[in-house]
Amino acid sequence: MKLKGENRESSDSDEGSKGKMTLLLALVALISAFGSSFQYGYNVSVINSPAPYMQDFYNRTYFNRTGVPMDSGFQTLLWSLTVSMYPLGGLFGSLMVWPMVNNCGRKGTLLINNLFSITAAILMGTSEIAKTFEVIIFSRVIMGIYAGLASNVVPMFLGEIAPKNLRGAMGIVPQLFITIGILVAQIFGLSSILGNTEGWPLLLGLTGIPSLIQLLILPFFPESPRYLLLQKGNEEQARQALQRLRGWDDVDDEIEEMRQEDRSEKEEGHFTVLSLCTFRGLRWQLISIIVMMMGQQLSGINAVFYYADRIFQSAGVDANNVQYVTVSIGAINVVMTLLAVFIVESLGRRILLLAGFGLCCISCAVLTLALNLQTTVSWLSYVSIVCVIVYIIGHAIGASPIPFVLITEMFLQSSRPAAFMVGGSVHWICNFTVGLVFLYMEAGLGPYSFLIFCAICLATIVYIFIIVPETKNKTFMEINRIMAKRNKVEIQGDKEELKDFHTVPGGQTEKKEFSSIEL
């Protein structure tokens, strides 16, 4: 099948070139995710293992200053601040997404963001020598700001530079590196490595190294072509960036698709968060990302990790070996997220979301039963272990990675930064809330708290099944049309685009934008 003359290439050649993972594209994904997403995961779990040694340092420092031991209530408060300042910083970071990505670009924001991480790493690494625990709490806020920006900007950047048939896989790469970061922090945090009295400052300070690597290497890679063309209006730079990323010269199709997106957005201009929340044409997209982000964080992932040690101990695992069990759970998380990278383009986003939340829902229900009855039925403690593993698998293939992929896909260029800001804020507010409320919930409800998580997973499944469309292998404009029907609005520029349709022999209708054969 030949395309219109201006495309110059057959669709087979176009698809072959559009769909391949070039070396440069792979390197951009690896450097962005390693330099940013990795540290989000690393700092989530880095303070878990050395907690007793750090609390001892807080106590010693306070005693040296005042001559009296620290009150246990005050110590609990300080440690709660150390833990909770990270998601609070994440919320502040999410609120900075919209102004920063619009003014500094996607790549520029990632580079500036590294300064937060390197500063915090130096402060945390030297805190023991400086004999100050306040610096650790302050650094956790800075690392949170860093993670808040990174968790939103990396998926946005990779989603924009990826060809449509690789967009899902590229969108999961940040989540893969978050899980790798968690695993590396768990391994380094083993008492035989750095999770001890001497090693914990170095354990906290290591987080600056990936940032330093990214700061040195990322400037040599291209900026997002969509940002260059649609927000900066620089077609020449956008074309050059696209040619480098695709590894071939004929990028007319993608440039034209961006122009069509630009035409359809001309009426709306750039969205602020307020205009995004009040714009009818994006109502269901906005509700969808809020529901998915709330489902992701309120589905009990923190609770499962919190209970994991206790569950394994009750099954007869020695208390000294529980840390190795935690590492093995981290490893399962990495392997299953890696699997999601490879299956998201064949199975699609919807299936992974429904299957992921479904597994989480069933696990929470069975876990409630097993935890309540394991004192009378001894083999149920092994059922609890299976539930934890199944839950981790479910979260890793769907609930954790896919919502960020869908924010990139459901919004066009003008509304995407504001959408990430909303989605990111919901993500971190819910994360902070769970951290704050779960201990009280656990004290009051015990294992029954998992029934609440079960209900949240079920509600999320019902919403996704009814509302969220499949987006795999579709252009941003195609996805926008699907959602426009649900929002009952007309898309600007559709009349112009109808002119692009023409009939070819055999009565087929063909359109330049969708000229490539879908994988």
mmCIF file of N, CA and C in Angstrom, residues 14-15 65 73 95 116 163 200 208 221 225 245 266 285 321 354 362 375 389 401 458 499-500 509:
data_model
loop_
_atom_site.group_PDB
_atom_site.id
_atom_site.type_symbol
_atom_site.label_atom_id
_atom_site.label_comp_id
_atom_site.label_asym_id
_atom_site.label_seq_id
_atom_site.Cartn_x
_atom_site.Cartn_y
_atom_site.Cartn_z
ATOM 1 N N ASP A 14 7.814 2.853 7.019
ATOM 2 C CA ASP A 14 7.508 3.806 8.088
ATOM 3 C C ASP A 14 7.335 3.085 9.418
ATOM 4 N N GLU A 15 6.582 1.963 9.387
ATOM 5 C CA GLU A 15 6.333 1.243 10.634
ATOM 6 C C GLU A 15 7.606 0.634 11.176
ATOM 7 N N ARG A 65 24.125 17.606 73.760
ATOM 8 C CA ARG A 65 23.789 19.030 73.778
ATOM 9 C C ARG A 65 23.197 19.461 75.116
ATOM 10 N N GLY A 73 8.716 10.136 73.837
ATOM 11 C CA GLY A 73 7.679 10.772 73.006
ATOM 12 C C GLY A 73 8.285 11.701 71.982
ATOM 13 N N LEU A 95 3.938 20.077 42.962
ATOM 14 C CA LEU A 95 3.366 21.398 42.695
ATOM 15 C C LEU A 95 4.298 22.267 41.838
ATOM 16 N N PHE A 116 18.952 19.401 43.794
ATOM 17 C CA PHE A 116 18.277 19.067 45.057
ATOM 18 C C PHE A 116 18.877 17.795 45.655
ATOM 19 N N PRO A 163 8.099 6.379 20.310
ATOM 20 C CA PRO A 163 7.122 6.129 19.240
ATOM 21 C C PRO A 163 5.888 5.464 19.844
ATOM 22 N N TRP A 200 25.538 3.844 58.199
ATOM 23 C CA TRP A 200 24.308 4.516 57.766
ATOM 24 C C TRP A 200 24.491 5.903 57.135
ATOM 25 N N GLY A 208 23.359 10.612 46.020
ATOM 26 C CA GLY A 208 23.840 11.679 45.130
ATOM 27 C C GLY A 208 24.550 11.169 43.886
ATOM 28 N N PHE A 221 21.948 14.527 25.368
ATOM 29 C CA PHE A 221 20.792 13.897 24.720
ATOM 30 C C PHE A 221 19.764 14.949 24.320
ATOM 31 N N PRO A 225 10.945 16.348 21.521
ATOM 32 C CA PRO A 225 10.578 17.051 20.276
ATOM 33 C C PRO A 225 9.204 17.716 20.372
ATOM 34 N N LEU A 245 16.477 10.640 17.632
ATOM 35 C CA LEU A 245 15.812 9.613 18.444
ATOM 36 C C LEU A 245 15.333 8.425 17.612
ATOM 37 N N LYS A 266 -5.312 24.821 19.673
ATOM 38 C CA LYS A 266 -5.171 26.273 19.516
ATOM 39 C C LYS A 266 -6.212 27.059 20.319
ATOM 40 N N GLN A 285 -10.918 12.492 31.739
ATOM 41 C CA GLN A 285 -9.483 12.205 31.873
ATOM 42 C C GLN A 285 -8.996 12.568 33.280
ATOM 43 N N ASN A 321 16.702 -13.319 60.051
ATOM 44 C CA ASN A 321 16.681 -13.558 58.602
ATOM 45 C C ASN A 321 15.571 -12.812 57.882
ATOM 46 N N LEU A 354 -6.620 -3.911 35.271
ATOM 47 C CA LEU A 354 -7.686 -4.732 35.854
ATOM 48 C C LEU A 354 -7.112 -5.966 36.553
ATOM 49 N N ILE A 362 -8.074 -9.561 45.690
ATOM 50 C CA ILE A 362 -8.207 -10.949 46.182
ATOM 51 C C ILE A 362 -7.213 -11.203 47.319
ATOM 52 N N THR A 375 -3.674 -18.325 64.069
ATOM 53 C CA THR A 375 -3.346 -18.838 65.423
ATOM 54 C C THR A 375 -4.030 -20.182 65.671
ATOM 55 N N ILE A 389 3.033 -12.233 48.347
ATOM 56 C CA ILE A 389 3.726 -12.343 47.051
ATOM 57 C C ILE A 389 2.770 -12.020 45.891
ATOM 58 N N PRO A 401 2.768 0.908 37.845
ATOM 59 C CA PRO A 401 3.317 1.608 36.667
ATOM 60 C C PRO A 401 2.308 2.255 35.731
ATOM 61 N N LEU A 458 -11.419 -2.857 44.758
ATOM 62 C CA LEU A 458 -12.626 -3.257 44.033
ATOM 63 C C LEU A 458 -13.285 -2.047 43.363
ATOM 64 N N LYS A 499 -10.500 16.713 5.908
ATOM 65 C CA LYS A 499 -9.985 16.932 4.557
ATOM 66 C C LYS A 499 -8.828 15.997 4.234
ATOM 67 N N ASP A 500 -8.147 15.498 5.299
ATOM 68 C CA ASP A 500 -7.010 14.605 5.075
ATOM 69 C C ASP A 500 -7.436 13.218 4.619
ATOM 70 N N THR A 509 -10.723 3.757 3.151
ATOM 71 C CA THR A 509 -10.464 5.141 3.546
ATOM 72 C C THR A 509 -9.109 5.194 4.207
#
